[in-house]
CSV table of C-alpha atoms (C1' of nucleotides) in Angstrom, one decimal:
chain,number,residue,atom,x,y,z
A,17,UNK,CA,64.1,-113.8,138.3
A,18,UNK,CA,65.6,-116.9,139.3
A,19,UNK,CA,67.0,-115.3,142.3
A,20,UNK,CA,64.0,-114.1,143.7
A,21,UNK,CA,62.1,-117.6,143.0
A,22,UNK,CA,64.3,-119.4,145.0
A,23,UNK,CA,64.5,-117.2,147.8
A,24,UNK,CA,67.0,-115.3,150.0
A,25,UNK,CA,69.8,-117.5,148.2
A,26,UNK,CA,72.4,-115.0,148.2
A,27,UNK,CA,71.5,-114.1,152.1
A,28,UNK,CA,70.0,-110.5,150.9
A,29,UNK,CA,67.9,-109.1,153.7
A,30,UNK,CA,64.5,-108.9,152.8
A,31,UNK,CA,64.2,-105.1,153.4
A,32,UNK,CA,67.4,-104.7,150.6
A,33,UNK,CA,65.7,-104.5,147.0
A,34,UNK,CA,67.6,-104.4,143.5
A,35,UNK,CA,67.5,-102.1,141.2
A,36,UNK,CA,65.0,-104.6,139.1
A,37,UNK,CA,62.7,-105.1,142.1
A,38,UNK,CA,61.9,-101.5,143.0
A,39,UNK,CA,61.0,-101.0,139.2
A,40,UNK,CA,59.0,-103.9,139.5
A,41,UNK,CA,57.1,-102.3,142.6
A,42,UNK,CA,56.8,-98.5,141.4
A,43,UNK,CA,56.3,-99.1,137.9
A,44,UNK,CA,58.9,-96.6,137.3
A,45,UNK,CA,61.4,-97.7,134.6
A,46,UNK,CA,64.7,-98.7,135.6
A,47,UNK,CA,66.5,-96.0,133.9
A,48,UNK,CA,64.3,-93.1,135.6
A,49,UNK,CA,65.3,-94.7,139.0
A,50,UNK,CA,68.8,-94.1,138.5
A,51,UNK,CA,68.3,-90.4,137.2
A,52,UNK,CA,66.1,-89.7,140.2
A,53,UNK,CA,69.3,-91.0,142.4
A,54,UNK,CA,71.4,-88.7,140.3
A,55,UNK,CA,69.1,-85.7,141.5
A,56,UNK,CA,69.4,-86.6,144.7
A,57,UNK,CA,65.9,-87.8,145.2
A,58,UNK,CA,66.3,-91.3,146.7
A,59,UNK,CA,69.2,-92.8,147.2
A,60,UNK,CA,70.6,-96.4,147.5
A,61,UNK,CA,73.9,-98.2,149.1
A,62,UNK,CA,76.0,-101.0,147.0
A,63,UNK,CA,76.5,-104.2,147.6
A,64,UNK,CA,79.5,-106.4,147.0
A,65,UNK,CA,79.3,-106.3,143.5
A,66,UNK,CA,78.5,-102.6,143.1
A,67,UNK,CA,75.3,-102.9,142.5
A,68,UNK,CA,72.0,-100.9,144.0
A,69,UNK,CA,70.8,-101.8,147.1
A,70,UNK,CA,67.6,-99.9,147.9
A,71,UNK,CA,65.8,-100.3,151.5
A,72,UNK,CA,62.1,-100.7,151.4
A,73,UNK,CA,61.3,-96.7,153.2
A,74,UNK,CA,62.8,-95.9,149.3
A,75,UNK,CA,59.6,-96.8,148.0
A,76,UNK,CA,57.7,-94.6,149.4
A,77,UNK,CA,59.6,-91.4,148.0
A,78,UNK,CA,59.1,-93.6,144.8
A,79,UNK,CA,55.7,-94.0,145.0
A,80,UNK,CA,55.4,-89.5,145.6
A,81,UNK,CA,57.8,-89.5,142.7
A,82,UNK,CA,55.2,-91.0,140.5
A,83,UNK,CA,52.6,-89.5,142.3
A,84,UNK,CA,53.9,-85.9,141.3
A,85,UNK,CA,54.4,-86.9,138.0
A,86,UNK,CA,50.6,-87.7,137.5
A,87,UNK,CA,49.9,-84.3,138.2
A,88,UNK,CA,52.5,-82.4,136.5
A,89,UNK,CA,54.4,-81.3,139.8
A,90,UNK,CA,57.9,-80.8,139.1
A,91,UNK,CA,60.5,-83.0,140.2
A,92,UNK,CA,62.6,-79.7,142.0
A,93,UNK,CA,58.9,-78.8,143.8
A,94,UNK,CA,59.2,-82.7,145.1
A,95,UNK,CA,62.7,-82.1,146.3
A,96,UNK,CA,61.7,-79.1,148.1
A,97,UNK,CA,58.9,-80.5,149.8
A,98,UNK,CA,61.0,-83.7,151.0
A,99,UNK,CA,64.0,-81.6,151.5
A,100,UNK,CA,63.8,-82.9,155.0
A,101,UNK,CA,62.7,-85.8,155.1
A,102,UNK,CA,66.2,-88.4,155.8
A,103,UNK,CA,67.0,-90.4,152.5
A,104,UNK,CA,69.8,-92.6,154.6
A,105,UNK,CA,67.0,-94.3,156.7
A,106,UNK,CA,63.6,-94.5,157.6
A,107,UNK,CA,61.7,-91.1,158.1
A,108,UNK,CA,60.5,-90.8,161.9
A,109,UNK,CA,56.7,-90.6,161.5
A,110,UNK,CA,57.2,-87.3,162.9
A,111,UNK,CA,59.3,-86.1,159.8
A,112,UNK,CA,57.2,-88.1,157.8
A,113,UNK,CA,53.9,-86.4,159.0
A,114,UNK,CA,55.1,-82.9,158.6
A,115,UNK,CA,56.5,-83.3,154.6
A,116,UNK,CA,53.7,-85.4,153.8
A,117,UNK,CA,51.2,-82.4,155.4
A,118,UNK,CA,53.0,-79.8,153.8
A,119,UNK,CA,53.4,-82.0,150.3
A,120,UNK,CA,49.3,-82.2,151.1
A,121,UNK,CA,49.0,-78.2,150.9
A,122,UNK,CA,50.3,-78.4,147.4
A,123,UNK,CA,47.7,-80.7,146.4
A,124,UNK,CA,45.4,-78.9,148.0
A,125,UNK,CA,46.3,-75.5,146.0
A,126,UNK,CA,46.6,-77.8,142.5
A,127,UNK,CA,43.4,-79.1,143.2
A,128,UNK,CA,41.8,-75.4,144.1
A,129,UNK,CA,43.5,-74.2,140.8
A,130,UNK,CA,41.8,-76.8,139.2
A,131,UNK,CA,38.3,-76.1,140.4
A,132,UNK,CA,38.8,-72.6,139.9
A,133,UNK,CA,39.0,-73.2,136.5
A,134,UNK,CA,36.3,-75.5,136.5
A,135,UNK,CA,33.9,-73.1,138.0
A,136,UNK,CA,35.1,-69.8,135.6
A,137,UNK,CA,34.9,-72.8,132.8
A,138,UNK,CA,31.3,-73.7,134.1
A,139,UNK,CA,30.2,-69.9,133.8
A,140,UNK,CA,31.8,-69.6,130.4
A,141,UNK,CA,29.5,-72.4,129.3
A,142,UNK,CA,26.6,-70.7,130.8
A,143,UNK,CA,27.2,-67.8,128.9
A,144,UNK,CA,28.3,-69.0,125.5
A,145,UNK,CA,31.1,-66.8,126.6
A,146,UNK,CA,30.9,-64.9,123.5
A,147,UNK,CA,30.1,-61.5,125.0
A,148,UNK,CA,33.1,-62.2,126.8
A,149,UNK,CA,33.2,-60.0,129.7
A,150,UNK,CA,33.6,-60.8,132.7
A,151,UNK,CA,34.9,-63.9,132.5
A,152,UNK,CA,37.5,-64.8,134.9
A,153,UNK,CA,38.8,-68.1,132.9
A,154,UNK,CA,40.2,-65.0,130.4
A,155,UNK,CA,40.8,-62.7,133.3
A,156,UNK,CA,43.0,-64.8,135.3
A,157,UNK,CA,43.3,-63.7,138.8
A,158,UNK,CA,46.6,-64.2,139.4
A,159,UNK,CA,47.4,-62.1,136.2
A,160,UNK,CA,45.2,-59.3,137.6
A,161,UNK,CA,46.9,-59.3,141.0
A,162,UNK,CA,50.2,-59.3,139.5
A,163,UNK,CA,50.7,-56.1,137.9
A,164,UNK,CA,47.3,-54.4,137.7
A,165,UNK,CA,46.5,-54.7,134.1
A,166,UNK,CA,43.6,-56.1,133.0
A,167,UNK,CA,44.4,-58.4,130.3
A,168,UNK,CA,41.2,-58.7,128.2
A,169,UNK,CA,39.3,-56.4,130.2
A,170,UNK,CA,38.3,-53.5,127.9
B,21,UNK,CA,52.6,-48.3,121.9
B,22,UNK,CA,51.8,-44.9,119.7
B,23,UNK,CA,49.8,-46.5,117.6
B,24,UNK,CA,47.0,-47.7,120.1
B,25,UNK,CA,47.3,-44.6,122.4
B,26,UNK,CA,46.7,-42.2,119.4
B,27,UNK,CA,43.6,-44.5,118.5
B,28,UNK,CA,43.2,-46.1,115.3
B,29,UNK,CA,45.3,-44.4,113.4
B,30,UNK,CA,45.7,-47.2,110.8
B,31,UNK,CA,42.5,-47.7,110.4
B,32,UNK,CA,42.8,-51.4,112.1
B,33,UNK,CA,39.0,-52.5,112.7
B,34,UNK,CA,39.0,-53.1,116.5
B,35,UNK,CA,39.1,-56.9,116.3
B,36,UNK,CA,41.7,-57.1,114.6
B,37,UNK,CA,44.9,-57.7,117.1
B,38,UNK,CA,48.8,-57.5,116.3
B,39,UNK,CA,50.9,-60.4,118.3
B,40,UNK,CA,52.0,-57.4,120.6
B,41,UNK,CA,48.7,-57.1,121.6
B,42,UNK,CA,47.9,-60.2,122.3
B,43,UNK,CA,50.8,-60.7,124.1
B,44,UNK,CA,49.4,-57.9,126.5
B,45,UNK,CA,46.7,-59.1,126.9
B,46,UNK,CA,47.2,-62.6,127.7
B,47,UNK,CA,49.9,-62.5,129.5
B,48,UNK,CA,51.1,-64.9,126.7
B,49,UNK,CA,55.1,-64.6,125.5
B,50,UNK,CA,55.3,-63.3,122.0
B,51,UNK,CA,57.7,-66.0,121.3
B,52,UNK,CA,54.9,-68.0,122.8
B,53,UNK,CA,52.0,-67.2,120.7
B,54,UNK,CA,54.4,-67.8,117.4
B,55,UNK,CA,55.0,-71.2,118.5
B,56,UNK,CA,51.4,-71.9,119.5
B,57,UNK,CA,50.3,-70.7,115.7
B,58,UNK,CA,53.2,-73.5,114.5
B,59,UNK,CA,51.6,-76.0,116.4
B,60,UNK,CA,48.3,-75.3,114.7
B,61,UNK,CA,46.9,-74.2,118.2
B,62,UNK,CA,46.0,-70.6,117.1
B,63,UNK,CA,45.7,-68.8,113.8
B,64,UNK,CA,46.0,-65.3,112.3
B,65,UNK,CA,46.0,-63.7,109.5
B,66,UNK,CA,48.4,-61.4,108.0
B,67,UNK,CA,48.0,-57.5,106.9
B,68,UNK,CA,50.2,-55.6,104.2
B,69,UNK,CA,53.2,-56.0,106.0
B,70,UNK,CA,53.4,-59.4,106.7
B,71,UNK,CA,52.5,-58.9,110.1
B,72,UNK,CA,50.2,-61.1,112.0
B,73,UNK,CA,46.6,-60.1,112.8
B,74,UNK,CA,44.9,-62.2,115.2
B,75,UNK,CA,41.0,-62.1,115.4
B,76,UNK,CA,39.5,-61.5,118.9
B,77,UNK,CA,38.0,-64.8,119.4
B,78,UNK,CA,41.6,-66.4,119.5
B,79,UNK,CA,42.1,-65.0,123.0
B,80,UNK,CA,39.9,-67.3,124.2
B,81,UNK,CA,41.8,-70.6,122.7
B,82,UNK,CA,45.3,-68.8,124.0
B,83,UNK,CA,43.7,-68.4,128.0
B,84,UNK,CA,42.9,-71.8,127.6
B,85,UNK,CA,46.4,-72.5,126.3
B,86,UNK,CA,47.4,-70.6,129.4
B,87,UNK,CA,45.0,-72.7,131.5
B,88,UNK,CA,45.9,-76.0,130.5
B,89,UNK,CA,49.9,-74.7,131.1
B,90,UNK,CA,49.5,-73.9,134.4
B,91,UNK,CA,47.8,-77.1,135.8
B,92,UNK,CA,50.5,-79.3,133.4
B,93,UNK,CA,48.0,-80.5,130.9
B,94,UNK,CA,50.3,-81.3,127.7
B,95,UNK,CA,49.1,-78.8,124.9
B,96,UNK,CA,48.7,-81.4,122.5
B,97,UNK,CA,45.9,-82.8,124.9
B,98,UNK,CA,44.1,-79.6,124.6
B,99,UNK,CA,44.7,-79.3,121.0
B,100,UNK,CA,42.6,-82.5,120.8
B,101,UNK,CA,40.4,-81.0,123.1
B,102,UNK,CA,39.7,-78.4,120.8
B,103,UNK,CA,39.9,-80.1,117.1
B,104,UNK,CA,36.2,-79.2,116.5
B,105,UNK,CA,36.4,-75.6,117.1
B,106,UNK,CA,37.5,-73.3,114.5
B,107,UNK,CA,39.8,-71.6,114.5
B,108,UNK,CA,38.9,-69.3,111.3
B,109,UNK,CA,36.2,-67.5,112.3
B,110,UNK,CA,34.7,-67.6,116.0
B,111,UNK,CA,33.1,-70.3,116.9
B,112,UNK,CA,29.8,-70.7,117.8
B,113,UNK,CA,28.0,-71.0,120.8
B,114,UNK,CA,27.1,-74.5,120.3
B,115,UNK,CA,30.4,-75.7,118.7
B,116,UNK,CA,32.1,-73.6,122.3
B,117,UNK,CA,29.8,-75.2,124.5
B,118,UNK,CA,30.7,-78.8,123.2
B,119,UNK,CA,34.3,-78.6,123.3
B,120,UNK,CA,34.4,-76.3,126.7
B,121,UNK,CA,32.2,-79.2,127.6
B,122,UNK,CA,34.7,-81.9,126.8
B,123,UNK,CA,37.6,-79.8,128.1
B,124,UNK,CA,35.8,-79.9,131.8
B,125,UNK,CA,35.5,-83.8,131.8
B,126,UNK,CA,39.6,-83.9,131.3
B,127,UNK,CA,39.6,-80.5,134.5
B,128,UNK,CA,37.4,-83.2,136.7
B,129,UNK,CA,39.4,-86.1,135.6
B,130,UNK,CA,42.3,-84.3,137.0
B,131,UNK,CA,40.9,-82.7,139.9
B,132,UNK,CA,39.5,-86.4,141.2
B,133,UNK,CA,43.2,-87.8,141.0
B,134,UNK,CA,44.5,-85.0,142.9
B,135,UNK,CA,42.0,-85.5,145.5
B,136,UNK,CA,42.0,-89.4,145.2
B,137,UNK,CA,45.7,-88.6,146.3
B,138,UNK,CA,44.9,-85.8,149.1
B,139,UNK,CA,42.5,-88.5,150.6
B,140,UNK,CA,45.5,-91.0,150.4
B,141,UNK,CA,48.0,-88.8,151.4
B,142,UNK,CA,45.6,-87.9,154.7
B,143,UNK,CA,45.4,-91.8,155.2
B,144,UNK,CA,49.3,-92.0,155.2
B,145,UNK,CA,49.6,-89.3,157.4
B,146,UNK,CA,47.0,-90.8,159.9
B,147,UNK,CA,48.5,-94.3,159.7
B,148,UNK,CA,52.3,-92.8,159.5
B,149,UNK,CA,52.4,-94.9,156.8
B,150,UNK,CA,54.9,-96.9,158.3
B,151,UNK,CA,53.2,-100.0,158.1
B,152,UNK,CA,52.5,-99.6,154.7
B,153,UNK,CA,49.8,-101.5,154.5
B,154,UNK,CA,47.1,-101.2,152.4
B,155,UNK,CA,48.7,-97.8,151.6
B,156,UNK,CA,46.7,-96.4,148.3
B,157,UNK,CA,49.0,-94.4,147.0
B,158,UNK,CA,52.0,-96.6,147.4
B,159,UNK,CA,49.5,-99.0,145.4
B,160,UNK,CA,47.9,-96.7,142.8
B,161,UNK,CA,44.7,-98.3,141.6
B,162,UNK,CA,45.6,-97.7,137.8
B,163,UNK,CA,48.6,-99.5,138.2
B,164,UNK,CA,47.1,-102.6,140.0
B,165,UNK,CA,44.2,-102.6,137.4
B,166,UNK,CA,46.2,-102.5,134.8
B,167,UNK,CA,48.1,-105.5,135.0
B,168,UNK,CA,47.3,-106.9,138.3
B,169,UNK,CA,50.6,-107.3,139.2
B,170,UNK,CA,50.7,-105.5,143.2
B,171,UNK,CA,53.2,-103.2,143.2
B,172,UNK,CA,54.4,-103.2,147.1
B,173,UNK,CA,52.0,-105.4,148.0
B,174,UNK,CA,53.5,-108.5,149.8
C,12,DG,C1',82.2,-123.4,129.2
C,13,DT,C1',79.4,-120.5,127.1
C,14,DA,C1',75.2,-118.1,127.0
C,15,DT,C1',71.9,-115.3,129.4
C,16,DG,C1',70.2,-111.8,132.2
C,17,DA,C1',70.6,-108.3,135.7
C,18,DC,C1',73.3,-105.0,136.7
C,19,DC,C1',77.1,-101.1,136.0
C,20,DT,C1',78.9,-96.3,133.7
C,21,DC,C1',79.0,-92.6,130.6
C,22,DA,C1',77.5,-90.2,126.6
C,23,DA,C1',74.2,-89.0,123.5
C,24,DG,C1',69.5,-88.8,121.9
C,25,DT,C1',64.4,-87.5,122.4
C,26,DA,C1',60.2,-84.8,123.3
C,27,DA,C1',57.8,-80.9,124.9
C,28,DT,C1',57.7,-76.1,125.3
C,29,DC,C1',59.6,-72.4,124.6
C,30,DT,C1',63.4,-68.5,124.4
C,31,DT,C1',67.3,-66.2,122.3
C,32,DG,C1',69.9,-64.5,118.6
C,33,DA,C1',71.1,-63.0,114.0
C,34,DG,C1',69.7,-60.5,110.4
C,35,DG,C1',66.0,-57.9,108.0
C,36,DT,C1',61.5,-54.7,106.8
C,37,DC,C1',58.9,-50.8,107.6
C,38,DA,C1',56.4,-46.7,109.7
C,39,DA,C1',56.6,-43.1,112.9
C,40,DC,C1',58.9,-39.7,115.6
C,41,DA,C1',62.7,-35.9,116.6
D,1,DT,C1',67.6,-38.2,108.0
D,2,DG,C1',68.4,-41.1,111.2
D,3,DT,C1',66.9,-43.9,115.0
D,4,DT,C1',63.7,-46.3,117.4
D,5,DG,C1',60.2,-50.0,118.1
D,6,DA,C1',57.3,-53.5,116.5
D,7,DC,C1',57.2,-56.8,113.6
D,8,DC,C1',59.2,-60.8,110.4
D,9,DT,C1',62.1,-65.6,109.6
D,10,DC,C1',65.0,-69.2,110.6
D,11,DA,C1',68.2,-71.6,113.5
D,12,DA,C1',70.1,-72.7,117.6
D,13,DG,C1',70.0,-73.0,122.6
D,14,DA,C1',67.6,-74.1,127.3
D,15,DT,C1',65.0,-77.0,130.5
D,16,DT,C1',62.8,-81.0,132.3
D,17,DA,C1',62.5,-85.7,132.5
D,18,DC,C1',63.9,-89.2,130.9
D,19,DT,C1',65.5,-93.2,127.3
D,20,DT,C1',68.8,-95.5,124.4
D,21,DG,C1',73.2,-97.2,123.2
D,22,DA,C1',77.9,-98.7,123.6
D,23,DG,C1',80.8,-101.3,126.2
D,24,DG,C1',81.7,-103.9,130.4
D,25,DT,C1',81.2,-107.1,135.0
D,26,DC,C1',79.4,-111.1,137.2
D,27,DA,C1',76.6,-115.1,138.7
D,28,DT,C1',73.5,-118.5,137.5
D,29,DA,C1',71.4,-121.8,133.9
D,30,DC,C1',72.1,-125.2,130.2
DNA sequence: GTATGACCTCAAGTAATCTTGAGGTCAACA
DNA sequence: TGTTGACCTCAAGATTACTTGAGGTCATAC
């Protein structure tokens, strides 16, 4: 990017970055930036010529954007989550803090989901699980608490 | 459903389920379990009437269906997962054991990147992250190995 | 002065994962 | 005998998360 190479030539502040640039920096494609605008996830101003102007806090919601993605949160639960956190400028560290903490708590169930399953998947391996009772990988839980049926349990 | 609380009145052999049952007891959408069998996920058989009879191992390949749904793992992953086991007769303890084996790396894979993030996330609540410096999860490892460009590094 | 590249909009297409609907079979129950 | 309920097929629709394509603007590079 000519541009870029020969510095600030069109007198963009530093903490501006195109459209180009923030792709370049997230790895997300250019094309998924604008549809997470359109949802209201980030945002961006305009310059003179109509195009994006992103300031540099953007890149952090970015970088949670993809971050989510990784994992198989939904976009909507990220919204949610950030819901609060200001898009027109940088997010006090306060603000920051608390979505970032309560963004941590959904890791944290994920994760806890995860090694649930890992354990009841640990136990199934132990036992072959071909008797098949009493294994909570096929007796989920949440399933159980639910409605009170025991799917599987005989 | 008359026909399971008067017994066996058909004369079904116990391990021997229709969809509806399954459904039941996996918590699994009907709709759900047809699609799965179009994917080549499942398998049944079919009685007199054309209707599907599915043979109790199966509900142990739809929980883990259900499994890998609910932490966002993409069924196709799980299908390879799984390619060595199956699916017309139950598998066997060994043949299990290998792929529930396998299936557990891909459960730890994902629970270490979660946590990899929870550790990062802690970081950028600690540091604000307002500096972002040296922030890890604005500069995901996989993305700086990858091509060694630095995304928001400066 | 034209070609290129980065950007723009808006509409349509894609992939995964199902659900819903229309139209039909069959056995059991009142 | 008629109606329900569980099942069947096949096609279309829904949702999420984007990508692709057509058609256009503008500044810089050759």
């Amino acid at each position: 990017m000519a541009s870029r190479r020969s510095g600030e030539v069109r007198a963009r502040p530093d903490d501006w970055l195109t459209i180009g640039e923030v792709s370049a920096r997230t790895g997300a494609a250019v094309s998924a930036l604008r549809f997470y605008e359109e949802l209201g996830l980030i945002a961006s101003e305009r310059d003179d010529r109509n195009q994006r102007r992103f300031p540099r806090h953007m890149l952090r919601r970015i970088a949670l954007i993809s971050v989510a993605k990784r994992i198989g949160i939904p976009l909507q639960d990220l919204k949610d989550a950030f819901a609060d956190v200001p898009l027109d400028r940088p997010p006090s560290h306060q603000e920051w803090q608390r979505a970032s903490r309560g963004w941590k708590r959904r890791l944290e169930e994920r994760r806890q989901t995860i090694e649930r399953l890992e354990a009841e998947l640990t136990g199934c391996i132990g036992c072959g699980c071909l008797s098949m009772k009493a294994c909570a990988l096929l007796n989920p839980g949440d399933t159980l608490a639910r409605d009170g049926v025991g799917p599987l349990r005989l």
